[in-house]
Amino acid sequence: MATFFLIIIYLAFISLGLPDSLLGSAWPVMRPELDAPLGAAGVLYMTIAAGTIVSSLASGTILRRFGTGRVTLVSCIMTAGALLGYSTSPSLAWLLVCAIPLGLGAGAVDAGLNNYVAAHYKAHHMSWLHCFWGVGATLGPVIMAQFISNNAWRYGYLTVAAIQCVLVIILFFTLPLWERVAKIHKANATSDHMEIIDVLPDEDSSTPPLKIKGVKLALVSFLLYCGIEATIGLWGASYLVNMKDVSASTAAQWVSLYYAGITAGRFITGFITFKVSNRNLIRGGQLIALIGALLLFLPLPDGFSFAGFMIVGLGLAPIYPCMLHETPVRFGKQHSQTIMGYQMAVAYTGSTLMPPLLGLLASSITIGILPMYLVICAAALLLFSERLNAFLKKKVKNCQIVNDSISS
C-alpha cells in the first residue's frame, strides 16, 4: 500500500511541475496576441510566486486542520481551474486574475507533499520526489511546443488543465489512503530526520532561529538558487528567440532540455546520496551550474550555448533537495522545522523577485544580459555556500577541541 501510495504522490509532483514551465515557453507567442509588453511575464510570474509564498507560509495551520490529502486535492482543483482560465484568457488582466489561484494551489501542494514525504519516507525519496517535479517541468514545454508552432498556445494550457483534472479524480478516490498510510508509517517507521546523525550539537532552545550563526547564509543560498532556476525557466525561450533567432517551438524544446537536466540529475542524485555527502553534492552541483552559465555567456558557437541550458539544469539538480535535507545537520534538529519554513519562504521570494528583475533590466537594455545575470548569480551562490561550509567546519573543529579538553 505504501509503495502504491508513493506513486500517487510522485504523480502529484509531476502535476506540480507541469504549469511551472508553461509561461516561459509560451510567452513569445502569447505576448503579441495579448498585446502585452515583454516585462509583463515577470509580473505574472511574480503574482504566481506571491500566491505560492502566502499559501506555503499558511500551510502549517491549514495542513493541521484539514490534512495533507484534502489540501492536495483542493489545491489541484484550484490549479486546474486556473490553467483552464489561462486557456480562455482574453487579456493580460485575466491572466493576472488566474495567476492568483495558480500560485495559491502550487504553494499548498509543495509544502504539504514535502512535509508528508519527509515525515513518512526515507531520505533518498526527497531527491526522487523533486526529480518527478522535473518530469512535469520538462513535459510542460514539450506539450506547449506541439501547439505554439501553429500559434495555438491556448490548447497547450487546455491540455495541461485536462491532465490536472485526471489527477484530481485520482486524488479524490484515494483520499482515505492519506491517513491510513500515515498511521502505518507512524507505527512501523522512523522519519528521515530521525535517521540523521547530527554533525553539530543543537543550539540552545532559547536562541531565535534567525540568530543562529550561518542561518542567514543558508537563506541567501536558497534565494539565489531558486532565482537562477526560475529565471532560466521564464526567460530562456525569450533569450533564444530574440538573441539566437530560433523559432518559438525550437526555443521551447531547448528549455525543456534544461528541465530534463534537472530531472535526470535528481534521479541520479537519489542513488548518489548513498555514497556522497550532501555537502559535496551541493558543491559539485554549483560548480557544474556555473560552468553551464559560462557556456551561455562566452562567445561560443550556438551548439555550446544551447548545451549550456542542459548543463545548468544538471548542476542545479542536487542543490535544492540536498540543502533541504542538510538543514538538521547544519543547525540541529531542535530548530530545523522552523528554519525549514524560513528557507521555503525565502526560496519562493527568490522565484518571485529575481525573474522580474531580469525582465526590468531586459526591457531597459536587452534580453541578451541573461547569461551575465546567470553567471553573477551562480558565482554568488557558490560563494555564500562555501562561506557557510567554512563556518560549519570551524564550528565542528571548535566543538571537537572543547570535547577533547573535557575528556582529558
Short mmCIF file of C-alpha atoms in Angstrom, two decimals:
data_model
loop_
_atom_site.label_atom_id
_atom_site.label_comp_id
_atom_site.label_asym_id
_atom_site.label_seq_id
_atom_site.Cartn_x
_atom_site.Cartn_y
_atom_site.Cartn_z
CA MET A 1 0.00 0.00 0.00
CA ALA A 2 2.77 2.44 0.94
CA THR A 3 4.56 1.89 -2.37
CA PHE A 4 1.37 2.34 -4.38
CA PHE A 5 0.58 5.50 -2.46
CA LEU A 6 4.09 6.85 -3.04
CA ILE A 7 3.44 6.55 -6.78
CA ILE A 8 0.38 8.77 -6.34
CA ILE A 9 2.49 11.35 -4.52
CA TYR A 10 5.03 11.25 -7.35
CA LEU A 11 2.22 11.81 -9.88
CA ALA A 12 1.07 14.77 -7.81
CA PHE A 13 4.57 16.25 -8.00
CA ILE A 14 4.57 15.80 -11.79
CA SER A 15 1.39 17.88 -11.86
CA LEU A 16 3.10 20.47 -9.66
CA GLY A 17 5.92 20.84 -12.19
CA LEU A 18 3.76 20.94 -15.34
CA PRO A 19 2.47 24.54 -15.02
CA ASP A 20 5.80 25.97 -13.80
CA SER A 21 7.46 25.92 -17.22
CA LEU A 22 4.46 26.76 -19.43
CA LEU A 23 4.51 30.55 -19.20
CA GLY A 24 8.14 30.99 -20.21
CA SER A 25 7.75 28.63 -23.18
CA ALA A 26 4.52 30.16 -24.45
CA TRP A 27 5.26 33.83 -23.75
CA PRO A 28 6.95 34.63 -27.09
CA VAL A 29 3.65 33.84 -28.87
CA MET A 30 1.28 34.87 -26.09
CA ARG A 31 2.72 38.38 -25.82
CA PRO A 32 1.88 39.67 -29.33
CA GLU A 33 -1.62 38.12 -29.30
CA LEU A 34 -2.43 39.75 -25.96
CA ASP A 35 -0.61 42.98 -26.92
CA ALA A 36 1.42 42.80 -23.71
CA PRO A 37 4.89 44.25 -23.02
CA LEU A 38 7.88 41.90 -22.69
CA GLY A 39 8.23 42.52 -18.96
CA ALA A 40 4.59 41.53 -18.26
CA ALA A 41 5.70 37.90 -17.97
CA GLY A 42 7.69 38.95 -14.93
CA VAL A 43 4.59 40.49 -13.37
CA LEU A 44 2.61 37.31 -14.00
CA TYR A 45 5.38 35.19 -12.58
CA MET A 46 5.65 37.45 -9.53
CA THR A 47 1.90 37.16 -8.93
CA ILE A 48 2.04 33.36 -9.09
CA ALA A 49 5.06 33.22 -6.80
CA ALA A 50 3.49 35.67 -4.32
CA GLY A 51 0.48 33.37 -4.04
CA THR A 52 2.84 30.46 -3.52
CA ILE A 53 4.63 32.29 -0.68
CA VAL A 54 1.36 33.13 1.06
CA SER A 55 -0.01 29.58 0.86
CA SER A 56 3.30 27.99 1.91
CA LEU A 57 3.54 30.23 4.99
CA ALA A 58 -0.06 29.37 5.93
CA SER A 59 0.31 25.69 5.02
CA GLY A 60 1.24 24.56 8.53
CA THR A 61 -2.05 25.72 10.02
CA ILE A 62 -4.09 24.57 7.01
CA LEU A 63 -2.48 21.12 6.92
CA ARG A 64 -3.01 20.54 10.63
CA ARG A 65 -6.69 21.42 10.30
CA PHE A 66 -7.64 19.67 7.06
CA GLY A 67 -4.91 17.08 6.44
CA THR A 68 -2.48 16.69 3.55
CA GLY A 69 -4.86 14.69 1.35
CA ARG A 70 -7.70 17.22 1.38
CA VAL A 71 -5.33 20.17 0.94
CA THR A 72 -3.63 18.48 -2.02
CA LEU A 73 -6.99 17.69 -3.64
CA VAL A 74 -8.35 21.24 -3.27
CA SER A 75 -5.06 22.75 -4.43
CA CYS A 76 -5.07 20.63 -7.60
CA ILE A 77 -8.66 21.72 -8.28
CA MET A 78 -7.53 25.36 -7.97
CA THR A 79 -4.59 24.73 -10.29
CA ALA A 80 -6.74 23.00 -12.91
CA GLY A 81 -9.25 25.85 -12.81
CA ALA A 82 -6.52 28.47 -13.16
CA LEU A 83 -4.99 26.70 -16.18
CA LEU A 84 -8.42 26.46 -17.77
CA GLY A 85 -8.75 30.21 -17.24
CA TYR A 86 -5.39 30.77 -18.95
CA SER A 87 -6.57 28.78 -21.98
CA THR A 88 -9.59 31.08 -22.44
CA SER A 89 -7.98 34.34 -21.32
CA PRO A 90 -8.92 37.34 -23.50
CA SER A 91 -6.42 39.77 -21.93
CA LEU A 92 -3.41 40.24 -19.68
CA ALA A 93 -5.71 41.33 -16.83
CA TRP A 94 -7.50 37.98 -16.94
CA LEU A 95 -4.15 36.16 -16.79
CA LEU A 96 -3.30 38.13 -13.65
CA VAL A 97 -6.58 37.06 -12.03
CA CYS A 98 -5.96 33.40 -12.86
CA ALA A 99 -2.38 33.66 -11.59
CA ILE A 100 -3.67 34.08 -8.02
CA PRO A 101 -5.29 30.61 -7.58
CA LEU A 102 -2.47 29.07 -9.61
CA GLY A 103 0.08 30.33 -7.08
CA LEU A 104 -2.04 29.57 -4.01
CA GLY A 105 -2.64 26.00 -5.16
CA ALA A 106 1.01 25.35 -6.01
CA GLY A 107 2.34 26.55 -2.64
CA ALA A 108 -0.01 24.40 -0.57
CA VAL A 109 0.77 21.26 -2.62
CA ASP A 110 4.52 21.85 -2.46
CA ALA A 111 4.66 22.38 1.30
CA GLY A 112 2.21 19.57 2.04
CA LEU A 113 3.87 16.90 -0.11
CA ASN A 114 7.40 17.81 1.03
CA ASN A 115 6.36 17.56 4.68
CA TYR A 116 4.48 14.30 4.13
CA VAL A 117 7.38 12.57 2.37
CA ALA A 118 9.93 13.91 4.87
CA ALA A 119 7.84 12.51 7.73
CA HIS A 120 6.90 9.13 6.29
CA TYR A 121 9.51 8.06 3.69
CA LYS A 122 13.27 7.58 3.56
CA ALA A 123 15.75 10.31 2.66
CA HIS A 124 16.52 9.35 -0.95
CA HIS A 125 12.86 9.81 -1.83
CA MET A 126 13.34 13.58 -1.36
CA SER A 127 15.63 13.73 -4.41
CA TRP A 128 13.39 11.45 -6.42
CA LEU A 129 10.31 13.46 -5.44
CA HIS A 130 11.90 16.62 -6.83
CA CYS A 131 13.01 14.57 -9.85
CA PHE A 132 9.34 13.95 -10.62
CA TRP A 133 8.69 17.68 -10.34
CA GLY A 134 11.33 17.93 -13.07
CA VAL A 135 9.44 15.37 -15.15
CA GLY A 136 6.43 17.68 -15.07
CA ALA A 137 8.51 20.79 -15.74
CA THR A 138 10.15 19.01 -18.70
CA LEU A 139 6.85 17.84 -20.16
CA GLY A 140 5.34 21.33 -19.92
CA PRO A 141 7.44 22.91 -22.73
CA VAL A 142 7.23 19.67 -24.76
CA ILE A 143 3.43 19.81 -24.66
CA MET A 144 3.38 23.53 -25.38
CA ALA A 145 5.82 23.15 -28.29
CA GLN A 146 3.28 20.95 -30.08
CA PHE A 147 0.84 23.86 -30.22
CA ILE A 148 2.78 27.14 -30.34
CA SER A 149 4.19 26.41 -33.79
CA ASN A 150 0.60 26.98 -35.00
CA ASN A 151 0.10 29.87 -32.58
CA ALA A 152 -2.32 27.65 -30.62
CA TRP A 153 -0.83 28.19 -27.18
CA ARG A 154 -4.31 28.09 -25.61
CA TYR A 155 -4.59 24.39 -26.46
CA GLY A 156 -1.30 23.81 -24.65
CA TYR A 157 -2.78 25.23 -21.44
CA LEU A 158 -6.01 23.32 -22.05
CA THR A 159 -4.09 20.03 -22.39
CA VAL A 160 -2.25 20.56 -19.10
CA ALA A 161 -5.53 21.54 -17.42
CA ALA A 162 -7.01 18.23 -18.59
CA ILE A 163 -4.05 16.34 -17.09
CA GLN A 164 -4.62 18.15 -13.80
CA CYS A 165 -8.29 17.13 -13.88
CA VAL A 166 -7.29 13.47 -14.23
CA LEU A 167 -5.06 13.83 -11.17
CA VAL A 168 -7.95 15.43 -9.27
CA ILE A 169 -10.06 12.32 -9.96
CA ILE A 170 -7.24 10.03 -8.77
CA LEU A 171 -6.74 12.08 -5.59
CA PHE A 172 -10.46 12.08 -4.85
CA PHE A 173 -10.75 8.29 -4.94
CA THR A 174 -7.53 7.75 -2.94
CA LEU A 175 -8.31 10.35 -0.27
CA PRO A 176 -8.81 7.77 2.54
CA LEU A 177 -5.30 6.39 1.93
CA TRP A 178 -3.51 9.51 3.22
CA GLU A 179 -4.29 8.97 6.89
CA ARG A 180 -4.13 5.18 6.61
CA VAL A 181 -0.59 5.21 5.18
CA ALA A 182 0.48 7.85 7.72
CA LYS A 183 -0.66 5.61 10.58
CA ILE A 184 1.22 2.62 9.14
CA HIS A 185 4.46 4.62 8.89
CA LYS A 186 4.00 6.16 12.31
CA ALA A 187 3.74 2.71 13.82
CA ASN A 188 6.47 0.95 11.86
CA ALA A 189 8.99 3.50 10.60
CA THR A 190 11.07 6.40 11.74
CA SER A 191 11.13 9.69 9.88
CA ASP A 192 14.06 10.71 7.70
CA HIS A 193 15.16 13.40 10.12
CA MET A 194 15.32 10.90 12.99
CA GLU A 195 17.81 8.87 10.96
CA ILE A 196 20.17 11.80 10.51
CA ILE A 197 23.21 11.87 12.77
CA ASP A 198 23.91 15.44 13.79
CA VAL A 199 27.35 16.76 12.93
CA LEU A 200 26.81 19.80 15.14
CA PRO A 201 25.20 19.99 18.57
CA ASP A 202 21.75 21.55 18.89
CA GLU A 203 21.65 25.23 19.66
CA ASP A 204 20.08 26.47 22.90
CA SER A 205 16.30 26.23 22.51
CA SER A 206 16.00 29.86 23.63
CA THR A 207 18.09 31.08 20.70
CA PRO A 208 15.86 32.60 17.96
CA PRO A 209 16.43 30.62 14.73
CA LEU A 210 17.47 33.71 12.77
CA LYS A 211 20.11 34.45 15.42
CA ILE A 212 21.83 31.10 14.88
CA LYS A 213 25.09 31.70 13.05
CA GLY A 214 25.04 30.52 9.46
CA VAL A 215 21.25 30.63 9.01
CA LYS A 216 21.32 33.87 7.04
CA LEU A 217 23.98 32.48 4.70
CA ALA A 218 21.75 29.44 4.10
CA LEU A 219 18.74 31.67 3.42
CA VAL A 220 20.67 33.71 0.85
CA SER A 221 21.73 30.45 -0.83
CA PHE A 222 18.10 29.36 -1.17
CA LEU A 223 17.12 32.75 -2.58
CA LEU A 224 19.88 32.65 -5.20
CA TYR A 225 19.24 29.03 -6.16
CA CYS A 226 15.52 29.48 -6.80
CA GLY A 227 16.21 32.79 -8.52
CA ILE A 228 18.52 31.09 -11.02
CA GLU A 229 16.17 28.16 -11.60
CA ALA A 230 13.11 30.37 -12.15
CA THR A 231 14.91 32.97 -14.27
CA ILE A 232 16.04 30.42 -16.85
CA GLY A 233 12.59 28.83 -16.92
CA LEU A 234 10.86 32.16 -17.53
CA TRP A 235 13.32 33.94 -19.86
CA GLY A 236 15.29 31.13 -21.54
CA ALA A 237 12.92 30.83 -24.50
CA SER A 238 12.72 34.60 -24.99
CA TYR A 239 16.54 34.78 -24.97
CA LEU A 240 16.82 32.10 -27.66
CA VAL A 241 14.11 33.65 -29.84
CA ASN A 242 15.43 37.21 -29.64
CA MET A 243 19.20 36.64 -29.46
CA LYS A 244 19.73 33.33 -31.31
CA ASP A 245 17.00 33.75 -33.96
CA VAL A 246 15.40 30.36 -33.36
CA SER A 247 11.68 29.65 -33.65
CA ALA A 248 9.46 29.73 -30.58
CA SER A 249 8.81 25.97 -30.78
CA THR A 250 12.55 25.21 -31.06
CA ALA A 251 13.27 27.51 -28.11
CA ALA A 252 10.64 25.69 -26.04
CA GLN A 253 12.33 22.38 -26.84
CA TRP A 254 15.72 23.70 -25.69
CA VAL A 255 14.18 24.96 -22.46
CA SER A 256 12.65 21.51 -21.98
CA LEU A 257 16.23 20.13 -22.11
CA TYR A 258 17.09 22.45 -19.22
CA TYR A 259 14.31 20.89 -17.16
CA ALA A 260 15.34 17.46 -18.43
CA GLY A 261 18.81 18.14 -16.97
CA ILE A 262 17.26 18.90 -13.59
CA THR A 263 15.09 15.79 -13.81
CA ALA A 264 17.89 13.40 -14.80
CA GLY A 265 20.25 14.93 -12.26
CA ARG A 266 17.80 14.45 -9.39
CA PHE A 267 17.08 10.87 -10.39
CA ILE A 268 20.81 10.10 -10.34
CA THR A 269 21.28 12.08 -7.11
CA GLY A 270 18.86 9.75 -5.33
CA PHE A 271 21.38 6.93 -5.83
CA ILE A 272 24.49 9.02 -5.23
CA THR A 273 23.23 10.12 -1.79
CA PHE A 274 24.01 6.61 -0.54
CA LYS A 275 27.75 7.23 -1.15
CA VAL A 276 28.34 11.00 -1.34
CA SER A 277 27.57 13.59 1.33
CA ASN A 278 25.01 16.33 0.77
CA ARG A 279 27.73 18.95 1.17
CA ASN A 280 29.83 17.56 -1.68
CA LEU A 281 26.77 17.13 -3.90
CA ILE A 282 25.80 20.76 -3.31
CA ARG A 283 29.32 21.99 -4.08
CA GLY A 284 29.63 19.86 -7.23
CA GLY A 285 26.23 20.97 -8.48
CA GLN A 286 27.09 24.63 -8.01
CA LEU A 287 30.34 24.26 -9.96
CA ILE A 288 28.56 22.49 -12.83
CA ALA A 289 25.82 25.16 -12.92
CA LEU A 290 28.47 27.88 -13.07
CA ILE A 291 30.20 26.12 -15.98
CA GLY A 292 26.88 25.89 -17.84
CA ALA A 293 26.23 29.59 -17.26
CA LEU A 294 29.69 30.41 -18.61
CA LEU A 295 28.92 28.41 -21.78
CA LEU A 296 25.92 30.67 -22.31
CA PHE A 297 27.95 33.80 -21.57
CA LEU A 298 31.12 33.16 -23.61
CA PRO A 299 31.12 33.89 -27.38
CA LEU A 300 30.97 30.22 -28.41
CA PRO A 301 29.12 28.52 -31.29
CA ASP A 302 25.38 28.18 -30.75
CA GLY A 303 25.66 24.45 -30.09
CA PHE A 304 27.74 25.08 -26.95
CA SER A 305 25.45 27.89 -25.92
CA PHE A 306 22.35 25.74 -26.22
CA ALA A 307 24.05 22.88 -24.34
CA GLY A 308 24.65 25.35 -21.52
CA PHE A 309 20.94 25.18 -20.65
CA MET A 310 21.08 21.45 -20.02
CA ILE A 311 24.39 21.68 -18.13
CA VAL A 312 22.96 24.36 -15.83
CA GLY A 313 19.99 22.06 -15.23
CA LEU A 314 22.28 19.14 -14.36
CA GLY A 315 24.19 21.35 -11.95
CA LEU A 316 21.10 22.70 -10.24
CA ALA A 317 19.61 19.21 -9.82
CA PRO A 318 21.11 18.14 -6.46
CA ILE A 319 21.33 21.57 -4.82
CA TYR A 320 17.76 22.18 -3.62
CA PRO A 321 16.86 18.73 -2.22
CA CYS A 322 20.30 18.33 -0.64
CA MET A 323 20.14 21.76 1.01
CA LEU A 324 16.71 20.89 2.42
CA HIS A 325 17.95 17.55 3.74
CA GLU A 326 21.10 19.14 5.19
CA THR A 327 19.14 21.57 7.38
CA PRO A 328 19.06 19.43 10.57
CA VAL A 329 22.77 18.66 10.18
CA ARG A 330 23.67 22.31 9.78
CA PHE A 331 21.55 23.79 12.55
CA GLY A 332 20.38 20.93 14.77
CA LYS A 333 17.07 19.09 14.87
CA GLN A 334 15.62 21.37 17.52
CA HIS A 335 15.36 24.36 15.16
CA SER A 336 15.26 22.56 11.81
CA GLN A 337 11.47 22.68 11.32
CA THR A 338 11.29 26.45 11.83
CA ILE A 339 14.38 27.10 9.71
CA MET A 340 12.98 24.80 7.00
CA GLY A 341 9.91 27.05 6.80
CA TYR A 342 12.10 30.14 6.52
CA GLN A 343 14.11 28.51 3.74
CA MET A 344 11.00 27.63 1.74
CA ALA A 345 9.65 31.17 2.09
CA VAL A 346 12.95 32.73 1.03
CA ALA A 347 13.22 30.28 -1.87
CA TYR A 348 9.83 31.39 -3.18
CA THR A 349 10.89 35.00 -2.64
CA GLY A 350 13.84 34.39 -4.96
CA SER A 351 11.44 32.92 -7.53
CA THR A 352 9.21 35.96 -7.10
CA LEU A 353 11.74 38.77 -7.33
CA MET A 354 14.70 37.67 -9.42
CA PRO A 355 12.97 36.79 -12.74
CA PRO A 356 11.02 40.10 -12.80
CA LEU A 357 14.27 41.92 -12.00
CA LEU A 358 15.81 40.46 -15.14
CA GLY A 359 12.64 41.39 -17.03
CA LEU A 360 13.02 45.03 -15.98
CA LEU A 361 16.68 45.04 -16.98
CA ALA A 362 15.89 43.34 -20.30
CA SER A 363 13.18 45.88 -21.08
CA SER A 364 15.67 48.72 -20.48
CA ILE A 365 18.74 47.08 -22.07
CA THR A 366 18.34 43.74 -23.87
CA ILE A 367 17.40 40.14 -23.08
CA GLY A 368 20.99 39.39 -24.08
CA ILE A 369 22.07 40.14 -20.49
CA LEU A 370 20.57 36.81 -19.34
CA PRO A 371 23.90 34.86 -19.46
CA MET A 372 25.76 37.56 -17.49
CA TYR A 373 22.95 37.64 -14.93
CA LEU A 374 23.16 33.86 -14.51
CA VAL A 375 26.96 33.84 -14.15
CA ILE A 376 26.84 36.51 -11.42
CA CYS A 377 24.08 34.69 -9.51
CA ALA A 378 25.74 31.26 -9.84
CA ALA A 379 29.08 32.65 -8.63
CA ALA A 380 27.36 34.36 -5.68
CA LEU A 381 25.57 31.11 -4.80
CA LEU A 382 28.87 29.24 -4.72
CA LEU A 383 30.49 31.99 -2.63
CA PHE A 384 27.78 32.10 0.05
CA SER A 385 27.57 28.31 0.22
CA GLU A 386 31.32 27.96 0.68
CA ARG A 387 31.31 30.64 3.38
CA LEU A 388 28.66 28.61 5.19
CA ASN A 389 30.72 25.42 4.81
CA ALA A 390 33.81 27.19 6.17
CA PHE A 391 31.86 28.44 9.17
CA LEU A 392 30.40 25.00 9.90
CA LYS A 393 33.83 23.36 9.55
CA LYS A 394 35.26 25.83 12.04
CA LYS A 395 32.37 25.22 14.43
CA VAL A 396 32.86 21.44 14.28
CA LYS A 397 36.58 21.91 14.98
CA ASN A 398 35.87 24.14 17.99
CA CYS A 399 33.37 21.58 19.33
CA GLN A 400 35.96 18.82 18.99
CA ILE A 401 38.54 20.91 20.90
CA VAL A 402 36.03 21.50 23.70
CA ASN A 403 35.11 17.82 23.86
CA ASP A 404 38.79 16.78 23.91
CA SER A 405 39.53 19.18 26.76
CA ILE A 406 36.57 17.86 28.76
CA SER A 407 37.67 14.27 28.16
CA SER A 408 41.22 14.99 29.30
#
